Amino acid sequence: MSGPDLVVLGLGPAGRATAHRAASAGMTVLAFDPAPDRRWRRTFGLWADELPGWLPPGVVAARSFPEVVAGARFRLGREYAVLDVDRLQDALTLGGVEVRSAAADRDAALRDHPGAFVVDARGPAPSADPRVPRQTAAGVLVAAGAHDELWMDWRPAPGVGEDEAASFLYAVRVTADSVLLEETCLAGAPALTVDELESRLRRRLAVRGVSAGEVYERVDFPLLTDGPRRGHRWCGVGVRGTSLHPATGYSVAASLAFADDASAAFAAGRGPVTASGVAAHRLRSAALRALLGMSAREQRAFFEVFFGLPDRHVRAFLSARSGPAATAAAMTAAFAAAPWDLRRRLSGAISPATRPRPRR
Ligand SMILES: Cc1cc2nc3c(=O)[nH]c(=O)nc-3n(C[C@H](O)[C@H](O)[C@H](O)COP(=O)(O)OP(=O)(O)OC[C@H]3O[C@@H](n4cnc5c(N)ncnc54)[C@H](O)[C@@H]3O)c2cc1C
């Protein structure tokens, strides 16, 4: 009997989408997950224009046009979608996939299935190292209309000094009648604790006279893991691969897109992660390092600059699918638009080749 064409390790959003699309394209797929039927319990948001056309429209729980407040208020004019995770999980059917309820190891999968390509979608590698940058957040639900809908509100929470570690408020419509308010530490090493973020959130809400119940969602995951993203006959995807945007923490949109890119690449007999994809991921990782090096004041100033850039740069930088040229162009534009003291922080993030020369 011949072996599978594709082995998928992990059936979170990244692995499940990959297995689903590959099986739909006619590949023989074997998937491993210790809990393949565990229901997803996370709020997944993405820009609506990033949703693949093959997903049924019912996977979207809410659509909105959230704004950003940095120094000024920015209307992004871009529709945001929050997914109904149950429907998303059910839409990614695994009818033609052989699913084994077991943990698996990448090297063992490569050894045991010499004719297969292996996609590593096992999510974050466990690490207690405080130097690993993480994103953390604490969120509550409030009734729609009780609060402005803002993708990022960088005004400090009450009682948080200008120079204390920064957090922002994510206030996004998640169903027809509710908004998720999530106090978020975009990136920290160490990151702010979820308890500290909850306390900041409660203070914000108290000042605004908004009442909320128990914490609805706690977020804590690594933004960057060491190690290669691809090798001979294997690649990572989702948090394990280049789909996780290290400077924003988003990965779902890029993982859904990867599922199709991967099927096309397999059909063409090549690996789905290209050298240019890895190079773009390195640039985004450099942007994360620049963010980590900024004070709270500088982070707020940076987002004031960033959201004032032309829309094409904002979109290119936010997408984990942009190539190195578009990503470098966006980073260079941010550098050029930044005040001098902020340029010092950004200069390490853009490569010498893309850094503009100082005027004489
Ligand atoms: C609360 C929260 C909210 C988030 N919100 C968003 C959002 O709005 N938008 C966004 O883009 N991103 C968001 N993220 C970030 C990221 O997209 C999610 O973490 C997402 O779940 C990552 O998907 P994944 O498939 O890569 O990994 P995971 O969802 O972590 O899935 C990994 C899978 O691998 C399995 N596994 C683990 N070890 C093994 C093994 N040894 N063998 C086989 N299987 C294994 C696990 O059981 C699991 O099913 C959020 C993260 C959190 C924590």
GROMACS .gro file of C-alpha atoms and ligand atoms in nm:
model
  413
    1MET     CA    1   0.000   0.000   0.000
    2SER     CA    2   0.138   0.344  -0.085
    3GLY     CA    3   0.175   0.604   0.193
    4PRO     CA    4   0.014   0.948   0.223
    5ASP     CA    5   0.112   1.243   0.001
    6LEU     CA    6   0.087   1.480   0.294
    7VAL     CA    7   0.125   1.443   0.671
    8VAL     CA    8  -0.018   1.726   0.884
    9LEU     CA    9   0.091   1.761   1.246
   10GLY     CA   10  -0.171   1.952   1.446
   11LEU     CA   11  -0.533   2.032   1.362
   12GLY     CA   12  -0.571   2.389   1.486
   13PRO     CA   13  -0.686   2.644   1.227
   14ALA     CA   14  -0.358   2.622   1.031
   15GLY     CA   15  -0.331   2.243   1.012
   16ARG     CA   16  -0.701   2.181   0.966
   17ALA     CA   17  -0.728   2.429   0.679
   18THR     CA   18  -0.422   2.273   0.513
   19ALA     CA   19  -0.554   1.917   0.553
   20HIS     CA   20  -0.901   2.020   0.433
   21ARG     CA   21  -0.783   2.196   0.119
   22ALA     CA   22  -0.524   1.931   0.030
   23ALA     CA   23  -0.781   1.650   0.064
   24SER     CA   24  -1.030   1.854  -0.144
   25ALA     CA   25  -0.758   1.884  -0.410
   26GLY     CA   26  -0.731   1.503  -0.422
   27MET     CA   27  -0.424   1.444  -0.205
   28THR     CA   28  -0.398   1.153   0.036
   29VAL     CA   29  -0.368   1.319   0.377
   30LEU     CA   30  -0.275   1.176   0.717
   31ALA     CA   31  -0.320   1.409   1.018
   32PHE     CA   32  -0.216   1.382   1.382
   33ASP     CA   33  -0.352   1.571   1.680
   34PRO     CA   34  -0.384   1.450   2.041
   35ALA     CA   35  -0.731   1.612   2.056
   36PRO     CA   36  -0.853   1.643   1.697
   37ASP     CA   37  -1.217   1.706   1.799
   38ARG     CA   38  -1.148   1.965   2.067
   39ARG     CA   39  -1.359   2.272   1.993
   40TRP     CA   40  -1.175   2.597   1.934
   41ARG     CA   41  -1.250   2.862   2.193
   42ARG     CA   42  -1.078   3.173   2.065
   43THR     CA   43  -1.202   3.488   1.901
   44PHE     CA   44  -1.052   3.498   1.553
   45GLY     CA   45  -1.055   3.827   1.366
   46LEU     CA   46  -0.912   3.922   1.026
   47TRP     CA   47  -0.962   4.180   0.753
   48ALA     CA   48  -1.269   4.079   0.551
   49ASP     CA   49  -1.080   4.113   0.220
   50GLU     CA   50  -0.846   3.836   0.339
   51LEU     CA   51  -1.123   3.575   0.370
   52PRO     CA   52  -1.081   3.305   0.108
   53GLY     CA   53  -1.374   3.271  -0.133
   54TRP     CA   54  -1.412   2.898  -0.063
   55LEU     CA   55  -1.527   2.952   0.297
   56PRO     CA   56  -1.907   2.970   0.334
   57PRO     CA   57  -2.027   3.324   0.426
   58GLY     CA   58  -2.180   3.182   0.748
   59VAL     CA   59  -1.833   3.153   0.906
   60VAL     CA   60  -1.840   3.529   0.967
   61ALA     CA   61  -2.008   3.620   1.299
   62ALA     CA   62  -1.975   3.998   1.266
   63ARG     CA   63  -1.847   4.263   1.028
   64SER     CA   64  -1.751   4.620   1.117
   65PHE     CA   65  -1.530   4.915   1.022
   66PRO     CA   66  -1.323   4.973   1.338
   67GLU     CA   67  -1.109   5.286   1.366
   68VAL     CA   68  -0.772   5.348   1.528
   69VAL     CA   69  -0.683   5.608   1.789
   70ALA     CA   70  -0.312   5.679   1.819
   71GLY     CA   71  -0.243   6.055   1.863
   72ALA     CA   72  -0.510   6.130   1.604
   73ARG     CA   73  -0.810   5.921   1.501
   74PHE     CA   74  -0.771   5.717   1.182
   75ARG     CA   75  -1.055   5.584   0.969
   76LEU     CA   76  -0.903   5.277   0.805
   77GLY     CA   77  -1.199   5.229   0.570
   78ARG     CA   78  -1.136   4.857   0.577
   79GLU     CA   79  -1.393   4.599   0.677
   80TYR     CA   80  -1.300   4.370   0.964
   81ALA     CA   81  -1.455   4.028   1.022
   82VAL     CA   82  -1.478   3.823   1.338
   83LEU     CA   83  -1.532   3.456   1.271
   84ASP     CA   84  -1.782   3.216   1.421
   85VAL     CA   85  -1.516   2.966   1.531
   86ASP     CA   86  -1.758   2.672   1.555
   87ARG     CA   87  -1.873   2.728   1.198
   88LEU     CA   88  -1.516   2.778   1.081
   89GLN     CA   89  -1.407   2.451   1.241
   90ASP     CA   90  -1.708   2.267   1.094
   91ALA     CA   91  -1.649   2.417   0.749
   92LEU     CA   92  -1.296   2.277   0.744
   93THR     CA   93  -1.424   1.921   0.699
   94LEU     CA   94  -1.183   1.630   0.724
   95GLY     CA   95  -1.393   1.374   0.536
   96GLY     CA   96  -1.113   1.248   0.315
   97VAL     CA   97  -0.839   1.280   0.579
   98GLU     CA   98  -0.709   0.991   0.791
   99VAL     CA   99  -0.702   1.143   1.140
  100ARG     CA  100  -0.502   0.984   1.423
  101SER     CA  101  -0.571   1.099   1.780
  102ALA     CA  102  -0.209   1.114   1.884
  103ALA     CA  103   0.078   1.354   1.932
  104ALA     CA  104   0.346   1.329   1.666
  105ASP     CA  105   0.700   1.440   1.615
  106ARG     CA  106   0.830   1.602   1.296
  107ASP     CA  107   1.142   1.389   1.260
  108ALA     CA  108   0.944   1.071   1.321
  109ALA     CA  109   0.685   1.176   1.062
  110LEU     CA  110   0.957   1.240   0.803
  111ARG     CA  111   1.117   0.905   0.880
  112ASP     CA  112   0.793   0.703   0.888
  113HIS     CA  113   0.650   0.857   0.570
  114PRO     CA  114   0.942   0.892   0.328
  115GLY     CA  115   0.715   0.966   0.032
  116ALA     CA  116   0.518   1.244   0.204
  117PHE     CA  117   0.558   1.617   0.257
  118VAL     CA  118   0.516   1.708   0.626
  119VAL     CA  119   0.336   2.024   0.739
  120ASP     CA  120   0.413   2.116   1.100
  121ALA     CA  121   0.110   2.298   1.246
  122ARG     CA  122   0.160   2.207   1.612
  123GLY     CA  123   0.108   2.563   1.739
  124PRO     CA  124   0.345   2.734   1.982
  125ALA     CA  125   0.649   2.539   2.097
  126PRO     CA  126   0.639   2.520   2.478
  127SER     CA  127   0.882   2.764   2.640
  128ALA     CA  128   0.913   2.926   2.982
  129ASP     CA  129   1.192   3.157   2.862
  130PRO     CA  130   1.098   3.515   2.958
  131ARG     CA  131   1.307   3.644   2.666
  132VAL     CA  132   1.059   3.496   2.417
  133PRO     CA  133   0.837   3.787   2.310
  134ARG     CA  134   0.470   3.722   2.380
  135GLN     CA  135   0.135   3.885   2.317
  136THR     CA  136  -0.104   3.897   2.613
  137ALA     CA  137  -0.458   4.032   2.658
  138ALA     CA  138  -0.764   4.023   2.883
  139GLY     CA  139  -1.107   4.074   2.728
  140VAL     CA  140  -1.469   4.122   2.834
  141LEU     CA  141  -1.791   4.139   2.634
  142VAL     CA  142  -2.020   4.441   2.639
  143ALA     CA  143  -2.344   4.517   2.456
  144ALA     CA  144  -2.307   4.662   2.106
  145GLY     CA  145  -2.332   5.039   2.124
  146ALA     CA  146  -2.192   5.053   2.479
  147HIS     CA  147  -1.845   5.141   2.349
  148ASP     CA  148  -1.676   5.280   2.038
  149GLU     CA  149  -1.548   5.014   1.797
  150LEU     CA  150  -1.172   5.061   1.770
  151TRP     CA  151  -0.914   4.824   1.627
  152MET     CA  152  -0.650   4.991   1.842
  153ASP     CA  153  -0.690   5.265   2.102
  154TRP     CA  154  -0.343   5.369   2.216
  155ARG     CA  155  -0.458   5.622   2.478
  156PRO     CA  156  -0.313   5.500   2.810
  157ALA     CA  157  -0.559   5.340   3.052
  158PRO     CA  158  -0.634   5.554   3.361
  159GLY     CA  159  -0.356   5.532   3.618
  160VAL     CA  160  -0.098   5.412   3.362
  161GLY     CA  161   0.195   5.654   3.339
  162GLU     CA  162   0.321   5.774   3.000
  163ASP     CA  163   0.637   5.571   3.050
  164GLU     CA  164   0.489   5.250   3.189
  165ALA     CA  165   0.478   4.950   2.953
  166ALA     CA  166   0.216   5.021   2.688
  167SER     CA  167  -0.108   4.838   2.623
  168PHE     CA  168  -0.388   4.929   2.387
  169LEU     CA  169  -0.760   4.861   2.379
  170TYR     CA  170  -0.900   4.636   2.105
  171ALA     CA  171  -1.276   4.702   2.088
  172VAL     CA  172  -1.430   4.501   1.809
  173ARG     CA  173  -1.779   4.378   1.721
  174VAL     CA  174  -1.789   4.000   1.768
  175THR     CA  175  -2.161   3.930   1.715
  176ALA     CA  176  -2.461   4.135   1.605
  177ASP     CA  177  -2.511   4.246   1.964
  178SER     CA  178  -2.178   4.232   2.140
  179VAL     CA  179  -1.840   4.401   2.133
  180LEU     CA  180  -1.521   4.245   2.271
  181LEU     CA  181  -1.309   4.489   2.470
  182GLU     CA  182  -0.960   4.349   2.507
  183GLU     CA  183  -0.673   4.528   2.682
  184THR     CA  184  -0.373   4.405   2.485
  185CYS     CA  185   0.002   4.402   2.527
  186LEU     CA  186   0.101   4.389   2.161
  187ALA     CA  187   0.447   4.248   2.233
  188GLY     CA  188   0.660   4.222   2.542
  189ALA     CA  189   0.955   4.022   2.668
  190PRO     CA  190   0.832   3.975   2.931
  191ALA     CA  191   0.481   4.082   2.834
  192LEU     CA  192   0.238   4.247   3.073
  193THR     CA  193   0.049   3.983   3.272
  194VAL     CA  194  -0.311   3.905   3.188
  195ASP     CA  195  -0.406   4.012   3.545
  196GLU     CA  196  -0.242   4.353   3.500
  197LEU     CA  197  -0.423   4.393   3.167
  198GLU     CA  198  -0.757   4.304   3.327
  199SER     CA  199  -0.700   4.564   3.596
  200ARG     CA  200  -0.617   4.831   3.329
  201LEU     CA  201  -0.929   4.732   3.135
  202ARG     CA  202  -1.154   4.759   3.442
  203ARG     CA  203  -1.016   5.108   3.511
  204ARG     CA  204  -1.084   5.218   3.153
  205LEU     CA  205  -1.439   5.087   3.173
  206ALA     CA  206  -1.504   5.245   3.513
  207VAL     CA  207  -1.400   5.588   3.382
  208ARG     CA  208  -1.620   5.547   3.075
  209GLY     CA  209  -1.915   5.419   3.281
  210VAL     CA  210  -1.929   5.087   3.093
  211SER     CA  211  -2.023   4.778   3.296
  212ALA     CA  212  -1.891   4.433   3.205
  213GLY     CA  213  -1.902   4.082   3.350
  214GLU     CA  214  -1.631   3.821   3.400
  215VAL     CA  215  -1.325   3.794   3.176
  216TYR     CA  216  -1.437   3.635   2.848
  217GLU     CA  217  -1.099   3.575   2.689
  218ARG     CA  218  -0.738   3.550   2.811
  219VAL     CA  219  -0.465   3.569   2.550
  220ASP     CA  220  -0.103   3.464   2.599
  221PHE     CA  221   0.109   3.326   2.318
  222PRO     CA  222   0.466   3.357   2.183
  223LEU     CA  223   0.523   3.582   1.881
  224LEU     CA  224   0.850   3.430   1.774
  225THR     CA  225   1.007   3.090   1.811
  226ASP     CA  226   1.360   2.993   1.724
  227GLY     CA  227   1.446   2.744   1.458
  228PRO     CA  228   1.390   2.703   1.087
  229ARG     CA  229   1.047   2.743   0.925
  230ARG     CA  230   1.111   2.492   0.649
  231GLY     CA  231   1.348   2.213   0.549
  232HIS     CA  232   1.379   1.918   0.314
  233ARG     CA  233   1.023   1.777   0.267
  234TRP     CA  234   0.869   1.984   0.548
  235CYS     CA  235   0.753   2.331   0.643
  236GLY     CA  236   0.584   2.500   0.936
  237VAL     CA  237   0.252   2.682   0.917
  238GLY     CA  238   0.048   2.895   1.159
  239VAL     CA  239   0.237   2.979   1.474
  240ARG     CA  240   0.510   2.730   1.370
  241GLY     CA  241   0.560   2.888   1.031
  242THR     CA  242   0.574   3.216   0.847
  243SER     CA  243   0.196   3.272   0.873
  244LEU     CA  244   0.227   3.419   1.222
  245HIS     CA  245   0.297   3.791   1.190
  246PRO     CA  246   0.549   3.848   1.468
  247ALA     CA  247   0.470   4.219   1.501
  248THR     CA  248   0.090   4.182   1.520
  249GLY     CA  249   0.020   3.827   1.644
  250TYR     CA  250  -0.224   3.760   1.359
  251SER     CA  251  -0.200   3.429   1.174
  252VAL     CA  252  -0.545   3.298   1.087
  253ALA     CA  253  -0.588   3.485   0.756
  254ALA     CA  254  -0.240   3.386   0.639
  255SER     CA  255  -0.294   3.024   0.745
  256LEU     CA  256  -0.619   3.003   0.546
  257ALA     CA  257  -0.440   3.146   0.244
  258PHE     CA  258  -0.147   2.909   0.299
  259ALA     CA  259  -0.385   2.614   0.267
  260ASP     CA  260  -0.450   2.706  -0.097
  261ASP     CA  261  -0.095   2.814  -0.174
  262ALA     CA  262   0.023   2.479  -0.036
  263SER     CA  263  -0.213   2.273  -0.253
  264ALA     CA  264  -0.097   2.465  -0.561
  265ALA     CA  265   0.269   2.420  -0.465
  266PHE     CA  266   0.229   2.044  -0.406
  267ALA     CA  267   0.057   2.011  -0.743
  268ALA     CA  268   0.357   2.186  -0.899
  269GLY     CA  269   0.597   1.955  -0.712
  270ARG     CA  270   0.755   2.221  -0.489
  271GLY     CA  271   0.745   2.316  -0.120
  272PRO     CA  272   0.488   2.577  -0.017
  273VAL     CA  273   0.722   2.810   0.176
  274THR     CA  274   0.953   3.005  -0.053
  275ALA     CA  275   1.284   3.177   0.024
  276SER     CA  276   1.110   3.507  -0.034
  277GLY     CA  277   0.839   3.416   0.220
  278VAL     CA  278   1.110   3.344   0.477
  279ALA     CA  279   1.287   3.673   0.394
  280ALA     CA  280   0.964   3.871   0.444
  281HIS     CA  281   0.908   3.693   0.775
  282ARG     CA  282   1.259   3.799   0.883
  283LEU     CA  283   1.172   4.162   0.808
  284ARG     CA  284   0.852   4.135   1.013
  285SER     CA  285   1.056   3.977   1.296
  286ALA     CA  286   1.296   4.273   1.277
  287ALA     CA  287   0.995   4.504   1.312
  288LEU     CA  288   0.895   4.313   1.624
  289ARG     CA  289   1.244   4.366   1.768
  290ALA     CA  290   1.218   4.738   1.691
  291LEU     CA  291   0.883   4.751   1.877
  292LEU     CA  292   1.033   4.570   2.175
  293GLY     CA  293   1.311   4.829   2.189
  294MET     CA  294   1.067   5.122   2.206
  295SER     CA  295   0.943   5.293   2.522
  296ALA     CA  296   0.566   5.321   2.567
  297ARG     CA  297   0.583   5.682   2.447
  298GLU     CA  298   0.776   5.577   2.136
  299GLN     CA  299   0.531   5.296   2.059
  300ARG     CA  300   0.241   5.542   2.065
  301ALA     CA  301   0.436   5.782   1.846
  302PHE     CA  302   0.519   5.497   1.608
  303PHE     CA  303   0.153   5.403   1.558
  304GLU     CA  304   0.069   5.769   1.494
  305VAL     CA  305   0.327   5.759   1.213
  306PHE     CA  306   0.230   5.413   1.088
  307PHE     CA  307  -0.143   5.472   1.048
  308GLY     CA  308  -0.071   5.800   0.872
  309LEU     CA  309   0.115   5.615   0.594
  310PRO     CA  310  -0.049   5.559   0.254
  311ASP     CA  311  -0.301   5.275   0.274
  312ARG     CA  312  -0.093   5.047   0.050
  313HIS     CA  313   0.192   5.050   0.302
  314VAL     CA  314  -0.039   4.992   0.600
  315ARG     CA  315  -0.198   4.694   0.425
  316ALA     CA  316   0.133   4.552   0.305
  317PHE     CA  317   0.291   4.565   0.647
  318LEU     CA  318  -0.011   4.417   0.827
  319SER     CA  319  -0.034   4.117   0.595
  320ALA     CA  320   0.178   3.813   0.677
  321ARG     CA  321   0.157   3.725   0.306
  322SER     CA  322   0.333   4.033   0.170
  323GLY     CA  323   0.664   3.968   0.000
  324PRO     CA  324   0.994   4.120   0.111
  325ALA     CA  325   0.980   4.413  -0.134
  326ALA     CA  326   0.636   4.538  -0.020
  327THR     CA  327   0.721   4.476   0.346
  328ALA     CA  328   1.054   4.660   0.318
  329ALA     CA  329   0.886   4.946   0.130
  330ALA     CA  330   0.631   4.986   0.412
  331MET     CA  331   0.904   4.976   0.678
  332THR     CA  332   1.114   5.225   0.486
  333ALA     CA  333   0.815   5.459   0.448
  334ALA     CA  334   0.756   5.441   0.826
  335PHE     CA  335   1.123   5.521   0.884
  336ALA     CA  336   1.109   5.818   0.648
  337ALA     CA  337   0.793   5.955   0.810
  338ALA     CA  338   0.916   5.908   1.169
  339PRO     CA  339   1.068   6.183   1.384
  340TRP     CA  340   1.444   6.156   1.435
  341ASP     CA  341   1.436   6.002   1.784
  342LEU     CA  342   1.207   5.724   1.661
  343ARG     CA  343   1.424   5.662   1.355
  344ARG     CA  344   1.697   5.552   1.593
  345ARG     CA  345   1.471   5.265   1.707
  346LEU     CA  346   1.354   5.181   1.357
  347SER     CA  347   1.694   5.189   1.193
  348GLY     CA  348   1.790   4.845   1.322
  349ALA     CA  349   1.471   4.701   1.177
  350ILE     CA  350   1.531   4.789   0.815
  351SER     CA  351   1.815   4.631   0.630
  352PRO     CA  352   2.104   4.848   0.506
  353ALA     CA  353   1.985   4.782   0.153
  354THR     CA  354   1.642   4.933   0.211
  355ARG     CA  355   1.745   5.211   0.453
  356PRO     CA  356   1.729   5.553   0.286
  357ARG     CA  357   2.063   5.735   0.264
  358PRO     CA  358   2.091   6.048   0.479
  359ARG     CA  359   2.073   6.370   0.276
  360ARG     CA  360   2.395   6.567   0.260
  361LIG     C1  361  -0.706   3.379   2.279
  361LIG     C2  362  -0.636   3.402   2.146
  361LIG     C3  363  -0.698   3.482   2.050
  361LIG     C4  364  -0.637   3.500   1.925
  361LIG     N1  365  -0.699   3.580   1.833
  361LIG     C5  366  -0.648   3.588   1.708
  361LIG     C6  367  -0.716   3.662   1.606
  361LIG     O1  368  -0.818   3.728   1.632
  361LIG     N2  369  -0.666   3.662   1.481
  361LIG     C7  370  -0.552   3.593   1.450
  361LIG     O2  371  -0.512   3.592   1.332
  361LIG     N3  372  -0.484   3.527   1.544
  361LIG     C8  373  -0.528   3.523   1.672
  361LIG     N4  374  -0.459   3.454   1.769
  361LIG     C9  375  -0.324   3.400   1.737
  361LIG    C10  376  -0.323   3.269   1.657
  361LIG     O3  377  -0.379   3.291   1.532
  361LIG    C11  378  -0.393   3.154   1.727
  361LIG     O4  379  -0.311   3.119   1.836
  361LIG    C12  380  -0.420   3.031   1.638
  361LIG     O5  381  -0.495   2.938   1.715
  361LIG    C13  382  -0.294   2.967   1.586
  361LIG     O6  383  -0.331   2.858   1.504
  361LIG     P1  384  -0.236   2.732   1.479
  361LIG     O7  385  -0.317   2.634   1.403
  361LIG     O8  386  -0.106   2.775   1.427
  361LIG     O9  387  -0.203   2.674   1.626
  361LIG     P2  388  -0.301   2.618   1.739
  361LIG    O10  389  -0.436   2.681   1.730
  361LIG    O11  390  -0.226   2.634   1.867
  361LIG    O12  391  -0.319   2.463   1.705
  361LIG    C14  392  -0.215   2.371   1.724
  361LIG    C15  393  -0.275   2.230   1.719
  361LIG    O13  394  -0.166   2.137   1.725
  361LIG    C16  395  -0.199   2.033   1.814
  361LIG     N5  396  -0.074   1.974   1.864
  361LIG    C17  397   0.008   2.022   1.962
  361LIG     N6  398   0.114   1.939   1.977
  361LIG    C18  399   0.099   1.840   1.886
  361LIG    C19  400   0.177   1.725   1.851
  361LIG     N7  401   0.292   1.695   1.915
  361LIG     N8  402   0.133   1.645   1.753
  361LIG    C20  403   0.018   1.672   1.687
  361LIG     N9  404  -0.061   1.779   1.716
  361LIG    C21  405  -0.018   1.861   1.814
  361LIG    C22  406  -0.284   2.100   1.921
  361LIG    O14  407  -0.368   2.003   1.987
  361LIG    C23  408  -0.367   2.200   1.837
  361LIG    O15  409  -0.486   2.141   1.788
  361LIG    C24  410  -0.513   3.436   1.895
  361LIG    C25  411  -0.452   3.359   1.994
  361LIG    C26  412  -0.511   3.343   2.118
  361LIG    C27  413  -0.439   3.258   2.222
   0.00000   0.00000   0.00000
